[in-house]
């Protein structure tokens, strides 16, 4: 029976895509960037929903004929409709989300109990279909907000109902997405231990529209970026020329060089100054100083910092339980442990490092 299903999938794939299209490398990279932008926001929302760190990444972008659809069965799917878009082609603003039943049951179990229970069968019940919608809905809304910022125009997503998918090629034909369908294979990792996979079927017309919109935005912003870079380079060159001119400017006349002489102070003058300095010191004891508590530091490349998104974790150079640094007036003053006092954070000082440089 399994062999029969595989043969039927293969025949349907060949029938659906006799003329296999190919996205160029630039189009594939652009589409992957768009999807990763949306999925990063979706993963952040999923992390909040499940209470477990989640990560989603686009593994590959292929055609329906190039993917082994039987490995994703049995499955369920949800139709995603992109609204408020000026699209002439039918279904050009629609995407179809497909996930294996076994992964759906694990995700819903995490949502309900916090644990991914071992599933003995792949049959979905009503609670699993409704749970899938409950999980996917906030993910797609977060993705829509991210795409709104990416495309600089409103993007809204409307979810359909979750439904069983008996065969992916048959479903693609029923959706009338056209002969050429882009398939994005994505990987979902929850809590670094639970690995899942899902597919997104995208009509070619909608794929082209997304890519063309993204490339046009890049073309519009490229002159501004180049102008900003040129401006920075010009300022840098002007600063170098100014510094060089100042350094090379000759000094009129001869330089007068005198031996350094120390001023002599008698004992009475020294006592007077000591008493006067003590009085001045007392005057500044009431000056407030800023206290900063530093739990750790790290260094990252500029490109890594620009890639940071909500939900990402930045690892510091200190281990859990290490004392934190207490900095006063920019100088390391003490070390201590973090405590909680009436719902506020505090620090219990465990070691005074130095108080000599506070007023320096």
C-alpha positions as CSV (number, residue, x, y, z in Angstrom):
1,X,0.0,0.0,0.0
2,X,2.9,2.4,0.8
3,X,4.5,1.6,-2.5
4,X,1.3,2.3,-4.3
5,X,1.0,5.7,-2.5
6,X,4.6,6.6,-3.5
7,X,3.9,5.6,-7.1
8,X,0.7,7.7,-7.1
9,X,2.5,10.7,-5.7
10,X,5.2,10.4,-8.3
11,X,2.6,10.2,-11.1
12,X,0.8,13.2,-9.7
13,X,4.0,15.2,-9.5
14,X,4.9,14.5,-13.1
15,X,1.4,15.4,-14.2
16,X,1.3,18.6,-12.2
17,X,4.7,19.8,-13.3
18,X,5.6,18.6,-16.8
19,X,7.6,21.8,-17.4
20,X,9.6,22.1,-14.2
21,X,10.5,25.7,-13.6
22,X,13.7,26.8,-12.0
23,X,14.2,29.9,-9.8
24,X,17.5,31.7,-10.3
25,X,20.0,31.7,-7.5
26,X,19.2,35.4,-6.8
27,X,15.4,34.6,-6.7
28,X,16.0,31.6,-4.3
29,X,18.2,33.7,-2.0
30,X,15.7,36.5,-2.0
31,X,12.8,34.2,-1.3
32,X,14.7,32.5,1.5
33,X,15.5,35.9,3.1
34,X,11.8,36.8,3.0
35,X,10.8,33.5,4.6
36,X,13.5,33.6,7.2
37,X,12.4,37.1,8.2
38,X,8.8,35.9,8.6
39,X,9.9,32.7,10.4
40,X,12.2,34.5,12.9
41,X,9.2,36.5,14.1
42,X,7.0,33.4,14.1
43,X,9.6,31.5,16.2
44,X,9.7,34.3,18.7
45,X,5.9,34.1,19.1
46,X,6.0,30.3,19.3
47,X,8.6,30.6,22.1
48,X,6.3,32.8,24.1
49,X,3.3,30.6,23.4
50,X,4.9,27.3,24.4
51,X,7.3,28.6,27.0
52,X,10.2,26.8,25.2
53,X,12.8,28.3,23.0
54,X,11.9,27.7,19.3
55,X,13.9,28.1,16.2
56,X,12.7,27.9,12.5
57,X,14.9,27.8,9.5
58,X,14.3,27.4,5.8
59,X,16.1,24.2,4.8
60,X,15.5,24.2,1.0
61,X,13.4,25.8,-1.7
62,X,12.4,23.3,-4.4
63,X,9.6,22.4,-6.7
64,X,6.8,20.0,-5.9
65,X,8.2,17.4,-8.3
66,X,11.6,17.5,-6.5
67,X,10.4,16.6,-3.0
68,X,9.5,13.2,-1.6
69,X,6.0,14.1,-0.5
70,X,5.3,10.7,0.9
71,X,7.8,11.3,3.8
72,X,5.5,14.1,5.0
73,X,2.4,11.9,5.2
74,X,0.0,11.5,7.0
75,X,-0.4,15.2,7.4
76,X,-2.7,18.1,8.0
77,X,-2.7,21.6,6.4
78,X,-4.0,25.1,6.8
79,X,-4.7,27.6,4.0
80,X,-3.1,31.1,4.6
81,X,-4.6,33.9,2.6
82,X,-2.7,37.2,2.2
83,X,-5.1,40.1,2.1
84,X,-4.9,43.7,1.2
85,X,-2.7,43.0,-1.8
86,X,-3.1,44.2,-5.4
87,X,-2.9,40.8,-7.1
88,X,-4.5,40.1,-10.4
89,X,-3.9,36.3,-10.6
90,X,-6.2,34.0,-8.7
91,X,-4.7,32.5,-5.6
92,X,-1.5,34.5,-6.1
93,X,-1.7,35.7,-2.5
94,X,-2.2,32.2,-0.9
95,X,0.1,29.8,0.8
96,X,-0.6,26.3,2.1
97,X,1.0,25.1,5.3
98,X,1.5,21.4,5.7
99,X,2.8,19.5,8.8
100,X,3.1,15.8,9.6
101,X,0.5,14.4,12.0
102,X,3.1,13.1,14.4
103,X,4.7,16.6,14.7
104,X,1.2,18.2,15.2
105,X,0.4,15.9,18.1
106,X,3.8,16.7,19.7
107,X,3.3,20.4,19.4
108,X,-0.3,20.3,20.7
109,X,0.9,18.2,23.7
110,X,3.5,20.8,24.5
111,X,0.9,23.5,24.3
112,X,-1.5,21.6,26.6
113,X,0.9,19.9,29.1
114,X,4.3,21.4,28.4
115,X,5.8,18.0,27.3
116,X,6.0,16.3,23.9
117,X,4.5,12.9,24.8
118,X,5.4,9.9,22.7
119,X,2.7,9.3,20.1
120,X,1.9,5.7,19.3
121,X,-0.4,6.5,16.4
122,X,-0.7,9.2,13.8
123,X,-4.4,9.7,13.9
124,X,-5.5,13.3,14.7
125,X,-8.5,14.1,16.8
126,X,-10.5,17.3,16.9
127,X,-8.4,18.8,19.7
128,X,-5.3,18.4,17.5
129,X,-6.8,20.3,14.6
130,X,-8.0,23.2,16.8
131,X,-4.7,23.2,18.6
132,X,-2.8,23.5,15.3
133,X,-4.9,26.6,14.5
134,X,-4.2,28.0,17.9
135,X,-0.5,27.6,17.4
136,X,-0.2,28.7,13.8
137,X,-2.5,31.8,14.1
138,X,-0.2,33.9,16.4
139,X,2.8,32.7,14.5
140,X,1.4,34.0,11.2
141,X,0.3,37.3,12.7
142,X,3.8,37.8,14.0
143,X,5.1,36.9,10.6
144,X,2.7,39.4,8.9
145,X,4.1,42.2,11.2
146,X,7.6,41.3,10.2
147,X,6.7,41.3,6.5
148,X,5.0,44.7,6.9
149,X,8.3,46.2,8.0
150,X,10.2,44.3,5.4
151,X,8.0,45.4,2.4
152,X,7.1,48.8,3.9
153,X,3.4,48.2,3.3
154,X,0.6,46.5,5.2
155,X,0.5,42.7,5.1
156,X,-2.3,40.7,6.7
157,X,-2.8,37.0,6.9
158,X,-6.1,35.2,7.3
159,X,-6.1,31.5,8.4
160,X,-8.4,28.9,7.1
161,X,-9.4,25.8,9.0
162,X,-7.0,22.9,9.7
163,X,-7.8,19.9,7.6
164,X,-6.4,16.4,6.9
165,X,-4.2,16.1,3.8
166,X,-4.6,12.7,2.2
167,X,-2.0,13.4,-0.5
168,X,0.1,16.4,-1.0
169,X,0.1,16.3,-4.9
170,X,-3.7,15.8,-4.9
171,X,-4.1,18.7,-2.4
172,X,-1.9,20.9,-4.6
173,X,-4.1,20.1,-7.6
174,X,-7.3,20.8,-5.6
175,X,-5.9,24.2,-4.5
176,X,-5.5,25.2,-8.1
177,X,-2.2,26.8,-7.4
178,X,-1.1,26.2,-11.0
179,X,1.3,23.7,-12.6
180,X,4.4,25.4,-11.1
181,X,4.5,25.4,-7.3
182,X,7.4,26.6,-5.1
183,X,7.9,24.4,-2.0
184,X,9.7,25.7,1.0
185,X,10.9,22.9,3.3
186,X,11.4,24.3,6.9
187,X,12.8,22.9,10.1
188,X,11.4,23.6,13.5
189,X,13.4,23.0,16.7
190,X,11.8,23.3,20.1
191,X,13.9,23.5,23.2
192,X,16.9,22.2,21.3
193,X,15.6,18.6,21.6
194,X,12.4,18.4,19.6
195,X,12.9,18.5,15.8
196,X,10.0,18.9,13.4
197,X,9.5,19.6,9.7
198,X,6.8,21.4,7.7
199,X,6.2,22.5,4.2
200,X,4.8,25.7,2.6
201,X,3.3,25.5,-0.9
202,X,3.5,28.8,-2.7
203,X,2.1,29.4,-6.3
204,X,4.7,30.5,-8.8
205,X,2.9,33.8,-9.4
206,X,3.0,34.7,-5.8
207,X,6.6,33.6,-5.5
208,X,7.5,35.9,-8.3
209,X,5.6,38.8,-6.8
210,X,7.3,38.4,-3.4
211,X,10.8,38.3,-5.0
212,X,10.2,41.2,-7.4
213,X,8.9,43.4,-4.5
214,X,11.9,42.5,-2.4
215,X,14.4,43.2,-5.2
216,X,12.7,46.5,-6.0
217,X,13.0,47.6,-2.4
218,X,16.7,46.7,-2.4
219,X,17.2,48.7,-5.6
220,X,15.5,51.7,-4.0
221,X,17.6,51.6,-0.9
222,X,20.9,50.9,-2.6
223,X,21.6,54.5,-3.7
224,X,20.8,55.8,-0.2
225,X,23.2,53.2,1.3
226,X,25.9,54.0,-1.2
227,X,25.5,57.8,-0.5
228,X,25.8,57.2,3.2
229,X,29.0,55.2,2.7
230,X,30.4,57.8,0.4
231,X,29.6,60.5,3.0
232,X,31.3,58.6,5.7
233,X,34.4,58.0,3.6
234,X,34.5,61.8,2.7
235,X,34.3,62.8,6.3
236,X,37.1,60.3,7.2
237,X,39.3,61.8,4.5
238,X,38.6,65.4,5.5
239,X,39.5,64.5,9.1
240,X,42.7,62.9,8.0
241,X,43.7,66.0,6.0
242,X,42.8,68.3,8.8
243,X,44.9,66.3,11.3
244,X,47.8,66.2,8.9
245,X,47.7,70.0,8.3
246,X,47.6,70.7,12.0
247,X,50.5,68.4,12.6
248,X,52.7,69.8,9.8
249,X,51.9,73.5,10.6
250,X,55.3,75.2,11.3
251,X,55.7,77.3,14.5
252,X,56.8,80.8,13.9
253,X,59.9,81.8,15.9
254,X,62.1,79.8,18.2
255,X,60.8,77.6,21.0
256,X,61.8,78.8,24.4
257,X,63.1,76.0,26.5
258,X,63.5,76.6,30.3
259,X,64.6,74.1,33.0
260,X,61.8,73.0,35.2
261,X,61.9,74.4,38.7
262,X,60.0,73.1,41.8
263,X,58.1,75.4,44.0
264,X,59.1,75.3,47.6
265,X,56.5,75.2,50.4
266,X,57.2,75.5,54.0
267,X,55.6,73.4,56.7
268,X,52.9,76.1,57.6
269,X,51.8,76.3,54.0
270,X,51.6,72.5,53.8
271,X,49.4,72.3,56.9
272,X,47.2,75.1,55.6
273,X,46.7,73.3,52.3
274,X,46.0,70.0,54.0
275,X,43.3,71.5,56.2
276,X,41.8,73.4,53.2
277,X,41.8,70.2,51.0
278,X,40.0,68.3,53.8
279,X,37.3,71.0,53.9
280,X,36.9,70.8,50.1
281,X,36.7,67.0,50.3
282,X,33.8,67.2,52.8
283,X,32.0,69.5,50.4
284,X,31.8,66.8,47.7
285,X,30.8,63.9,49.9
286,X,27.2,64.7,49.1
287,X,27.6,64.5,45.3
288,X,25.6,61.5,43.9
289,X,27.5,58.9,41.9
290,X,26.0,56.5,39.4
291,X,26.3,52.8,40.4
292,X,26.1,50.2,37.6
293,X,25.8,46.5,38.1
294,X,27.3,44.5,35.2
295,X,26.5,40.8,34.9
296,X,28.8,40.1,32.0
297,X,30.1,41.1,28.6
298,X,30.7,39.6,25.2
299,X,31.9,40.7,21.8
300,X,30.2,40.1,18.5
301,X,30.8,41.0,14.8
302,X,28.7,43.9,13.4
303,X,27.0,41.5,11.0
304,X,26.0,39.2,14.0
305,X,24.6,42.2,15.9
306,X,22.6,43.3,12.9
307,X,21.1,39.8,12.7
308,X,19.8,39.8,16.3
309,X,16.1,39.5,16.6
310,X,13.6,39.2,19.5
311,X,14.0,35.8,21.1
312,X,17.7,35.4,20.3
313,X,20.0,34.6,23.2
314,X,23.3,36.4,23.7
315,X,25.9,34.4,25.7
316,X,28.0,36.4,28.2
317,X,31.5,35.8,29.5
318,X,30.3,34.8,33.0
319,X,28.9,31.6,34.2
320,X,25.7,31.3,36.3
321,X,26.6,31.9,40.0
322,X,29.6,34.1,39.3
323,X,29.7,37.4,41.3
324,X,28.6,40.5,39.4
325,X,30.7,43.6,39.0
326,X,29.6,46.8,40.9
327,X,30.9,49.8,39.0
328,X,31.0,53.3,40.5
329,X,31.8,56.4,38.5
330,X,33.1,54.1,35.7
331,X,35.5,52.3,38.1
332,X,35.3,48.7,39.4
333,X,34.4,49.2,43.0
334,X,33.2,45.8,44.3
335,X,31.7,42.4,43.5
336,X,28.5,40.9,44.8
337,X,25.6,38.5,44.4
338,X,22.2,39.4,42.8
339,X,19.3,39.2,45.3
340,X,15.6,40.1,45.1
341,X,14.1,42.6,47.5
342,X,10.3,43.2,47.4
343,X,10.1,42.3,43.7
344,X,13.1,44.5,42.9
345,X,16.6,43.3,42.1
346,X,19.5,44.2,44.5
347,X,23.1,43.3,45.0
348,X,24.7,41.9,48.2
349,X,28.3,43.1,48.3
350,X,30.7,40.2,48.9
351,X,34.1,41.9,48.1
352,X,35.4,45.5,48.0
353,X,37.8,45.7,45.1
354,X,39.0,49.3,45.4
355,X,37.7,52.7,46.5
356,X,40.8,54.7,45.7
357,X,39.8,55.7,42.2
358,X,36.1,56.6,42.8
359,X,36.8,60.4,42.7
360,X,39.5,60.2,40.0
